[in-house]
Short mmCIF file of C-alpha atoms and ligand atoms in Angstrom, two decimals:
data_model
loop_
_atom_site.label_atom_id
_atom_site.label_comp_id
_atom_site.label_asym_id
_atom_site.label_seq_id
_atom_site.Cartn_x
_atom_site.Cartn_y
_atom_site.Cartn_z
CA UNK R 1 68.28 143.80 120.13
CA UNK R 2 71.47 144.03 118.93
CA UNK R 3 75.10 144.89 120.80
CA UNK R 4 77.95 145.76 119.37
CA UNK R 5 81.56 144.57 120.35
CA UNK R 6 84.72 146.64 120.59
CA UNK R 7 88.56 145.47 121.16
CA UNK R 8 87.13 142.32 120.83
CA UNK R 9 89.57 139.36 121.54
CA UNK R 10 88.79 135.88 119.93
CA UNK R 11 88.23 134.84 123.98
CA UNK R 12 85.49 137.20 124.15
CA UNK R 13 84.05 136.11 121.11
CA UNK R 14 83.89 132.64 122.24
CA UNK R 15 82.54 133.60 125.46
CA UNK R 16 79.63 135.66 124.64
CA UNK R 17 78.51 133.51 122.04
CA UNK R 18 78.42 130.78 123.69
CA UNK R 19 76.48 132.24 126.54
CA UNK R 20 74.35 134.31 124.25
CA UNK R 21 71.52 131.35 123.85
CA UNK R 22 69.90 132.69 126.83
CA UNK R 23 69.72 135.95 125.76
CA UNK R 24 69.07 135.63 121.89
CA UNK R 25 70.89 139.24 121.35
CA UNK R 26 72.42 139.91 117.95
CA UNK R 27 76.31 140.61 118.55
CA UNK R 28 78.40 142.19 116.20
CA UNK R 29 82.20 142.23 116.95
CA UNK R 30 84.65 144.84 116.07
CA UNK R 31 88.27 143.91 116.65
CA UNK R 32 89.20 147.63 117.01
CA UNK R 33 88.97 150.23 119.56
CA UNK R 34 86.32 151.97 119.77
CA UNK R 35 87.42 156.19 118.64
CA UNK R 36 85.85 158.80 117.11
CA UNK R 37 86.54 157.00 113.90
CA UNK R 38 85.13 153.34 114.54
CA UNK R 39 82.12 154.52 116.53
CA UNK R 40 81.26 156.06 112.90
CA UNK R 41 80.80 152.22 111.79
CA UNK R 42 77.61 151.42 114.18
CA UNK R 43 74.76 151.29 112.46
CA UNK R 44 71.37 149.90 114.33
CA UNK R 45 72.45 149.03 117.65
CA UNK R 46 71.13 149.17 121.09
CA UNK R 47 74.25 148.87 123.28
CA UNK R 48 77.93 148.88 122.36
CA UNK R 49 80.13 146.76 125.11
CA UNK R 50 83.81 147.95 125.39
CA UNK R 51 86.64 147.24 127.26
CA UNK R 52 89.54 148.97 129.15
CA UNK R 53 91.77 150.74 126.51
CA UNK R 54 88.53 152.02 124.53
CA UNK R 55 88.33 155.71 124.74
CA UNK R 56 84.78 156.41 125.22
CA UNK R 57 85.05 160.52 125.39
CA UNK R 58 83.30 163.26 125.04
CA UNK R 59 83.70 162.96 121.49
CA UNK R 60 82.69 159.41 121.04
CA UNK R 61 79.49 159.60 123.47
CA UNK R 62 78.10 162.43 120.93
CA UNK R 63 78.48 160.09 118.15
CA UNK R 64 76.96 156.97 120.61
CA UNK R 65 73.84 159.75 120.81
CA UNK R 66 73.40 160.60 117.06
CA UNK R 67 73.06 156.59 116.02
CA UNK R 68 70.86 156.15 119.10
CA UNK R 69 73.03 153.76 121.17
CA UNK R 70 70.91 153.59 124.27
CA UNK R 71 73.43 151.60 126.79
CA UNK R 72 77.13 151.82 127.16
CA UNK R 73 78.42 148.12 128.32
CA UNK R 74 82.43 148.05 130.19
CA UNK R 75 83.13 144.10 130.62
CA UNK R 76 85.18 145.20 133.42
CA UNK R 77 85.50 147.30 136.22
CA UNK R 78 87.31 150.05 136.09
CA UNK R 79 85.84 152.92 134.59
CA UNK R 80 88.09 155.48 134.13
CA UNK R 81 88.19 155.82 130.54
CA UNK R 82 83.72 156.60 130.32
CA UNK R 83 83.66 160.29 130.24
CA UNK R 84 80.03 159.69 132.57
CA UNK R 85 78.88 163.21 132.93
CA UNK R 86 78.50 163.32 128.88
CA UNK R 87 76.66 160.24 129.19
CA UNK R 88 74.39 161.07 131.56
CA UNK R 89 73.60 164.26 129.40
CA UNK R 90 73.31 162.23 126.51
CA UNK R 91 70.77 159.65 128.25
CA UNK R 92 73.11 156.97 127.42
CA UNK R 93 72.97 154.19 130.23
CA UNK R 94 76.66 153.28 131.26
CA UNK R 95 76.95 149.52 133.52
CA UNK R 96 80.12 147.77 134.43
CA UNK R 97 80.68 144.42 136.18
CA UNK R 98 81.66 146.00 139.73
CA UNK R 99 83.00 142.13 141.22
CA UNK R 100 83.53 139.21 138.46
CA UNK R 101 86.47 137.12 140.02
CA UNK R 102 88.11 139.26 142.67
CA UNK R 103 90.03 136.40 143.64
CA UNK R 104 91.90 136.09 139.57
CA UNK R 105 93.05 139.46 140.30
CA UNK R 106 94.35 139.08 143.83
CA UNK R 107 96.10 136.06 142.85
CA UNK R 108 97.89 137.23 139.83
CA UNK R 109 99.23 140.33 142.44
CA UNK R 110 100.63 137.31 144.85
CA UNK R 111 101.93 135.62 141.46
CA UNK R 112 103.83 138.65 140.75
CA UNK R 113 105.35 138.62 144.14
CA UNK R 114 106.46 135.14 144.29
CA UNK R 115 107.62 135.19 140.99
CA UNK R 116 109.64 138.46 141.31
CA UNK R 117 110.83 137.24 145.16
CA UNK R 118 111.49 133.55 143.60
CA UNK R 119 112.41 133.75 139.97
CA UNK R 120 110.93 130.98 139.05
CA UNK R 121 110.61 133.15 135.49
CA UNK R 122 114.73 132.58 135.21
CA UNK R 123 115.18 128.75 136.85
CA UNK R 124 112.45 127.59 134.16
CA UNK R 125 114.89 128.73 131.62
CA UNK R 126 118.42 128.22 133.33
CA UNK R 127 116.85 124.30 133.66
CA UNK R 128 115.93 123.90 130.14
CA UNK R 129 119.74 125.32 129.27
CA UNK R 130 121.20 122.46 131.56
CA UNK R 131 122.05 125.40 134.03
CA UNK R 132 121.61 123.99 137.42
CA UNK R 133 122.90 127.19 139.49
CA UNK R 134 121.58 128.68 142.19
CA UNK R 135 123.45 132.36 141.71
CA UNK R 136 121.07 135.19 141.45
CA UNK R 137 118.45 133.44 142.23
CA UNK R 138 118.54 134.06 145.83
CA UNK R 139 115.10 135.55 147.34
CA UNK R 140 113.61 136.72 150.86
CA UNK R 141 110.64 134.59 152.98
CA UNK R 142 107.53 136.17 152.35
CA UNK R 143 106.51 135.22 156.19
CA UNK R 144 106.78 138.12 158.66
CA UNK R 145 107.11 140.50 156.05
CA UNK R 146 104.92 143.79 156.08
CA UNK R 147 102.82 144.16 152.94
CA UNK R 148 100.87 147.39 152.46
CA UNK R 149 97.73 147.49 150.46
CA UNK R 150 96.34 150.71 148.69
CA UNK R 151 92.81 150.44 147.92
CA UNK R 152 91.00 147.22 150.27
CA UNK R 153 87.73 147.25 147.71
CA UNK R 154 86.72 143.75 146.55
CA UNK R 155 90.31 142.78 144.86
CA UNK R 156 92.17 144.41 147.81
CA UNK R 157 90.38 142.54 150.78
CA UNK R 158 90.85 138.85 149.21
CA UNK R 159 94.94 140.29 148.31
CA UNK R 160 94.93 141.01 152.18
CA UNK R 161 93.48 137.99 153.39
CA UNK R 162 95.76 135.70 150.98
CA UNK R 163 99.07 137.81 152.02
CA UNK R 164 97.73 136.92 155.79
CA UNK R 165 97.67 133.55 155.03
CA UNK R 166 101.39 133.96 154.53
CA UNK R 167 102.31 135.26 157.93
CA UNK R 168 102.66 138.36 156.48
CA UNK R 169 101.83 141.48 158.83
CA UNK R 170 99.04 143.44 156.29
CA UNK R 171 99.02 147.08 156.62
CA UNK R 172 96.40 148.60 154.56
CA UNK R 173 95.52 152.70 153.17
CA UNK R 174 91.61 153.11 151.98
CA UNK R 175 89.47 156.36 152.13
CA UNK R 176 86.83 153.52 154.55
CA UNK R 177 88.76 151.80 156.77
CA UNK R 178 86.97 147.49 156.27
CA UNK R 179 85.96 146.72 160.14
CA UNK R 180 86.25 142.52 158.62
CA UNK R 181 89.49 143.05 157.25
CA UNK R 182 90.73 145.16 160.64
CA UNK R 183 88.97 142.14 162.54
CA UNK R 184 91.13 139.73 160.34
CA UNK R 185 94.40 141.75 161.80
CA UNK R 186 94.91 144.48 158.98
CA UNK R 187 95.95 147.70 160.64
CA UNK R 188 94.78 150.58 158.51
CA UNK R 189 97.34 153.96 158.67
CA UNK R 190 97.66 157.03 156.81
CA UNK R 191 99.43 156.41 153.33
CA UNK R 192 102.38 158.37 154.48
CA UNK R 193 102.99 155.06 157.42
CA UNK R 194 101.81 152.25 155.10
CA UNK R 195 104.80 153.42 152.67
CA UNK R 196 107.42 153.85 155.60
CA UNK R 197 106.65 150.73 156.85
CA UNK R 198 106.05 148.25 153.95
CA UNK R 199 108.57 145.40 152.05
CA UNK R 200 106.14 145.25 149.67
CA UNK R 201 103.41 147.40 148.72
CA UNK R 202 100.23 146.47 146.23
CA UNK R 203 98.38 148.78 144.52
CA UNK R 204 94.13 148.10 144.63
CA UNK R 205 92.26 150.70 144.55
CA UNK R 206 90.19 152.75 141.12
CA UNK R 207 92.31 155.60 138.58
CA UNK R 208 90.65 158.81 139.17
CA UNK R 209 91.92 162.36 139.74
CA UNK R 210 92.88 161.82 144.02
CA UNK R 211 94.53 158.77 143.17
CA UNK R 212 96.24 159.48 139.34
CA UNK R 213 100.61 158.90 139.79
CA UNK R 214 99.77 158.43 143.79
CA UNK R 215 103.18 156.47 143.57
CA UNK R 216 105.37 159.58 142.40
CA UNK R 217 108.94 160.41 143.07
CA UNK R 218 107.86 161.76 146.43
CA UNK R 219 105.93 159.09 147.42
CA UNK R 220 108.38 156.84 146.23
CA UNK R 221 111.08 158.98 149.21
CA UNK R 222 108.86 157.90 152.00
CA UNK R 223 109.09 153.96 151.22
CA UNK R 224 111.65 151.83 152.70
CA UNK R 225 114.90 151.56 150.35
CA UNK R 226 114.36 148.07 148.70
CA UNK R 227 110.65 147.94 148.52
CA UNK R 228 108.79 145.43 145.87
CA UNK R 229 106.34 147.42 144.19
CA UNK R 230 103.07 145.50 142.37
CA UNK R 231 100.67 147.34 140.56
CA UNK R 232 97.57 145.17 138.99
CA UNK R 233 94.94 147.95 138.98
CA UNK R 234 95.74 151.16 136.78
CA UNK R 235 99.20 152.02 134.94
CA UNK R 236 97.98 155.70 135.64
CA UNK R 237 98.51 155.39 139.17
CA UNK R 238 102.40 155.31 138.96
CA UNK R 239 104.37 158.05 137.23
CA UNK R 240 106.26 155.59 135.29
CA UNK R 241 109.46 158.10 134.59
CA UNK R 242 109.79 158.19 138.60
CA UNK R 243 109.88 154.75 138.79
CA UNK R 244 111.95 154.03 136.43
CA UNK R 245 114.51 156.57 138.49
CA UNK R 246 114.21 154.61 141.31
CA UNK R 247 114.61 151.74 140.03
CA UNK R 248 117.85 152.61 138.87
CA UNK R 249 118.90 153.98 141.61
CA UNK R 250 118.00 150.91 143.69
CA UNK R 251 115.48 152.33 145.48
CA UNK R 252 113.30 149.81 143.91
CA UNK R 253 114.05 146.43 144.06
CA UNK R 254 111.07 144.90 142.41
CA UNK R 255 108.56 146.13 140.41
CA UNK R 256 105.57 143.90 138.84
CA UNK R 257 102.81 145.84 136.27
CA UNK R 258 100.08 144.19 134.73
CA UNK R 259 99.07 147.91 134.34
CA UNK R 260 101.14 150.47 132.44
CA UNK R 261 100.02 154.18 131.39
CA UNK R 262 100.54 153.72 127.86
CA UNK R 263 99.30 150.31 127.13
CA UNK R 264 96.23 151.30 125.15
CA UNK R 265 99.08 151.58 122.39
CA UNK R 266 100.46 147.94 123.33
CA UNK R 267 98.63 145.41 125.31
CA UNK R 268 96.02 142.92 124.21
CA UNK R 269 97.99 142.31 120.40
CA UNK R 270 100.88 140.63 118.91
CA UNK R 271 103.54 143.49 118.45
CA UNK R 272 106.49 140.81 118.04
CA UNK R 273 107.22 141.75 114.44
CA UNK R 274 106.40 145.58 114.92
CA UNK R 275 109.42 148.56 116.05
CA UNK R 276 108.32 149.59 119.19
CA UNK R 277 108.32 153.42 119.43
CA UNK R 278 107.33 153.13 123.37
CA UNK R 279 111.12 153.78 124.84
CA UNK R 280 109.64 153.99 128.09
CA UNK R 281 108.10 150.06 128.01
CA UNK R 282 111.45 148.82 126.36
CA UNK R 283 113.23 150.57 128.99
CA UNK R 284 110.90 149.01 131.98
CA UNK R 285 111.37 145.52 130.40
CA UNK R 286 115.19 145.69 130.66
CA UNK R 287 115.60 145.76 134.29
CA UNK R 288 116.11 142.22 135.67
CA UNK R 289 113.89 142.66 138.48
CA UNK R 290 111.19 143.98 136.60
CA UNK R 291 107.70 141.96 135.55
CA UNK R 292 105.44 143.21 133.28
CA UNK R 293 102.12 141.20 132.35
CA UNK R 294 99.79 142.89 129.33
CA UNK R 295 97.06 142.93 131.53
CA UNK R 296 95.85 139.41 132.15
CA UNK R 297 95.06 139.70 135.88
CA UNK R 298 91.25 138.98 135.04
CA UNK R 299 92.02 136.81 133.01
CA UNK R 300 90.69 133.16 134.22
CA UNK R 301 87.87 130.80 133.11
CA UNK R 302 86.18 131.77 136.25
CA UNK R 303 86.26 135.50 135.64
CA UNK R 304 85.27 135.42 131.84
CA UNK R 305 81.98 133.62 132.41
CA UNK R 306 80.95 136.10 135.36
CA UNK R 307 82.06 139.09 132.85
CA UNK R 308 80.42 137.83 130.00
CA UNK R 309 76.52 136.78 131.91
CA UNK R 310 76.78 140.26 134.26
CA UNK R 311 77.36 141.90 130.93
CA UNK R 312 74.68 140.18 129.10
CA UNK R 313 72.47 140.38 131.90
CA UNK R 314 73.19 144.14 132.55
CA UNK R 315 72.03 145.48 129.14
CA UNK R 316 69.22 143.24 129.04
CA UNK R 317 67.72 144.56 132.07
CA UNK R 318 68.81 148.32 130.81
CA UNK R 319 67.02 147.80 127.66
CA UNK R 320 64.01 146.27 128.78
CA UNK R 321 63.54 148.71 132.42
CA UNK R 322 66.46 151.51 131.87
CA UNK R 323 67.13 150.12 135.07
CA UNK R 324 69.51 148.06 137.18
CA UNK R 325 69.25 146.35 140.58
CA UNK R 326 72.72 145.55 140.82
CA UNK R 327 73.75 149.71 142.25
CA UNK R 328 77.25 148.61 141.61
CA UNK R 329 76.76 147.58 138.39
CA UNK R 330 74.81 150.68 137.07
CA UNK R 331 77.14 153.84 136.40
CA UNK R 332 74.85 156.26 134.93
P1 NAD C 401 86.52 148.37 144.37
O1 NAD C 401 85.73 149.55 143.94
O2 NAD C 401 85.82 147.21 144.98
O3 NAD C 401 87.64 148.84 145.42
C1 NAD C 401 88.40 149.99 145.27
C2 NAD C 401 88.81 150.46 146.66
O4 NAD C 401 89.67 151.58 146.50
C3 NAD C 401 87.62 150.90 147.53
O5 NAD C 401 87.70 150.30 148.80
C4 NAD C 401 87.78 152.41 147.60
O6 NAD C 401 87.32 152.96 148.83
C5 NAD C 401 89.29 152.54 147.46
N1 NAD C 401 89.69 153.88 147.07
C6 NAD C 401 89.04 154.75 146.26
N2 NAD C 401 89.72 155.91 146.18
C7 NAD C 401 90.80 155.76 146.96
C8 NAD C 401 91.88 156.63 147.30
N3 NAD C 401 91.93 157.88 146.83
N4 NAD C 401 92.83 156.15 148.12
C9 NAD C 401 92.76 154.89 148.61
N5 NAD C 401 91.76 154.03 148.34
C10 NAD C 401 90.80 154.47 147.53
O7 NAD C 401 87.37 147.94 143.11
P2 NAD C 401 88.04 146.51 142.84
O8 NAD C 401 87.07 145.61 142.19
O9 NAD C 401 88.73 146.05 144.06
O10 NAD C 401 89.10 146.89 141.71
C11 NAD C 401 90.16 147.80 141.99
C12 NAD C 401 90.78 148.22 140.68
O11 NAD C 401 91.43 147.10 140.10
C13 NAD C 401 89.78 148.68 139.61
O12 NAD C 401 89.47 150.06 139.75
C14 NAD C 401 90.50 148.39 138.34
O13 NAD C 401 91.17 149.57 137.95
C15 NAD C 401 91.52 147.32 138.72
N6 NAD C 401 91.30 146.03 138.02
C16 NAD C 401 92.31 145.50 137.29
C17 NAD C 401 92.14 144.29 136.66
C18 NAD C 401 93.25 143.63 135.85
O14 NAD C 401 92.97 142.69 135.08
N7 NAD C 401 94.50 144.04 136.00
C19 NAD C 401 90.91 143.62 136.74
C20 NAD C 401 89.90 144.20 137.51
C21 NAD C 401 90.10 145.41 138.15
#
């Protein structure tokens, strides 16, 4: 049975062969996307395994069908870019890996914070420069600050709980309110209160079409002048141009992204030699007060091996049953 790798990284590589022994699958590994163009390349295989910037459309699904690809693998969560109705036409089985290392995430959000709040980013350089001042580096206690959470799913709930630990006062906006996390002292409001009221505000919960730019340039009214905004989940869930505007107008004082709408053009490669042609990204990474990470939230020993045996173990069971017991894991 063979599965067939796209946007692989040399990480992934690494990972899923060395776990592979188990599973004796044969693995082929694309570095490229996977389009209507590179899906063309397939030949033989059971299940192709794809990542978060591969387009898997319409367009590519047909193709999937005609070489008789029988399972669609994400080695993440998020599923936004699987057009699933086509696959479910098709026949094609689509599995994720629902909850790998919610923790990685949630910590790289607080990283974010304290590093925005702290900028440690700028005293790591101003020490190796022999610059021992402390101007502009000045930041706020984190303690008895409100935080508000959007989205309190299985990255959101551990953010919550880690931002409690803080002494921070968690408000949180979900479509289900979490009973443990209101037990835990998380007050859950409409989204219209959780922006009035919050310093800082974390985005958490899945792109899709209620939730696409839910941080827009009237959203961004109703938050408190000065709020820190951290998004780890989607870029598609900010409008980018909005932010930017409030950014400059001060409305924003900090904004960390390890998510940005346009990244499938960016992240995940070396583009230090290359003209960027992104004005929008060059224009985000000028602001002083703005952090932008190429996606790496997941991105922890931890997390890797969980992706990498759900993964394997997914399209194993798929091939063998066409089922899953893991109702989380199975998309389609
Ligand atoms: P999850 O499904 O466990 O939780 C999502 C939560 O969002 C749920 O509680 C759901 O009820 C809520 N939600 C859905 N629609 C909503 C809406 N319209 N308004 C408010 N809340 C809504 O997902 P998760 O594992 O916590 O992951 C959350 C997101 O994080 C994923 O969808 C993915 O996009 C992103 N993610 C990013 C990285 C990274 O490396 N940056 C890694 C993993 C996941």
């Amino acid at each position: 049975m063979k599965i067939t790798f796209f946007s692989t990284q040399p990480y992934d590589k690494e990972f899923f062969t060395q776990y592979n022994d188990s599973f004796g699958f044969e693995l082929d590994f694309f570095e490229m996307q996977l389009n209507t163009h590179t899906a063309n390349l397939i030949s033989n295989t059971d299940a192709v395994c794809v990542f978060v910037n591969d387009r898997v459309d319409a367009d590519v699904i047909n193709i999937l069908a005609q070489k008789k690809v029988k399972v669609i693998a994400l080695r993440c969560a998020g599923f936004n870019n699987v057009n699933l109705e086509i696959a479910k036409t098709m026949n094609i089985k689509v599995c994720r890996v629902p909850a790998y290392s919610p923790q990685a995430v949630a910590e790289h959000a607080v990283a974010m914070i304290l590093t925005l709040n702290r900028k440690t980013h700028k005293a790591y350089n101003r020490v190796r420069e022999q610059n021992f001042s402390l101007n502009g580096l000045l930041g706020f206690d984190l303690y008895g600050k409100t935080v508000g959470v959007i989205g309190t799913g299985n990255i959101g709930q551990v953010f919550c709980k880690i931002m409690l630990g803080f002494g921070c006062k968690v408000l949180a906006f979900d479509i289900i309110a979490n009973k443990e996390l209101e037990a835990a002292g998380v007050s859950f409001l409409p989204l219209l209160e959780l922006l009035k009221q919050s310093d800082i505000i974390s985005l958490h919960c899945p792109l899709n079409d209620q939730t696409r730019h839910i941080i827009n340039s009237d959203t961004i009214l109703q938050m408190k002048k000065g709020v820190m905004l951290i998004n780890t989940s989607r870029g598609g869930l900010i409008d980018t141009k909005a932010v930017i505007a409030a950014l400059k107008m001060k409305y924003i004082s900090n904004l960390g992204i390890d998510v940005y709408e346009q990244e499938e053009h960016l992240f995940f490669r070396d583009l230090s030699e290359t003209i960027i042609e992104d004005d929008t990204i060059q224009r985000l990474t000028s602001f002083p007060n703005v952090l932008v990470t190429a996606h790496q939230a997941f991105f922890t020993e931890e997390a890797l091996t969980q992706i990498t045996l759900t993964t394997l173990g997914s399209v194993q069971e798929l091939l063998s049953s066409n089922n899953l017991k893991n109702r989380f894991a199975l998309l389609i």
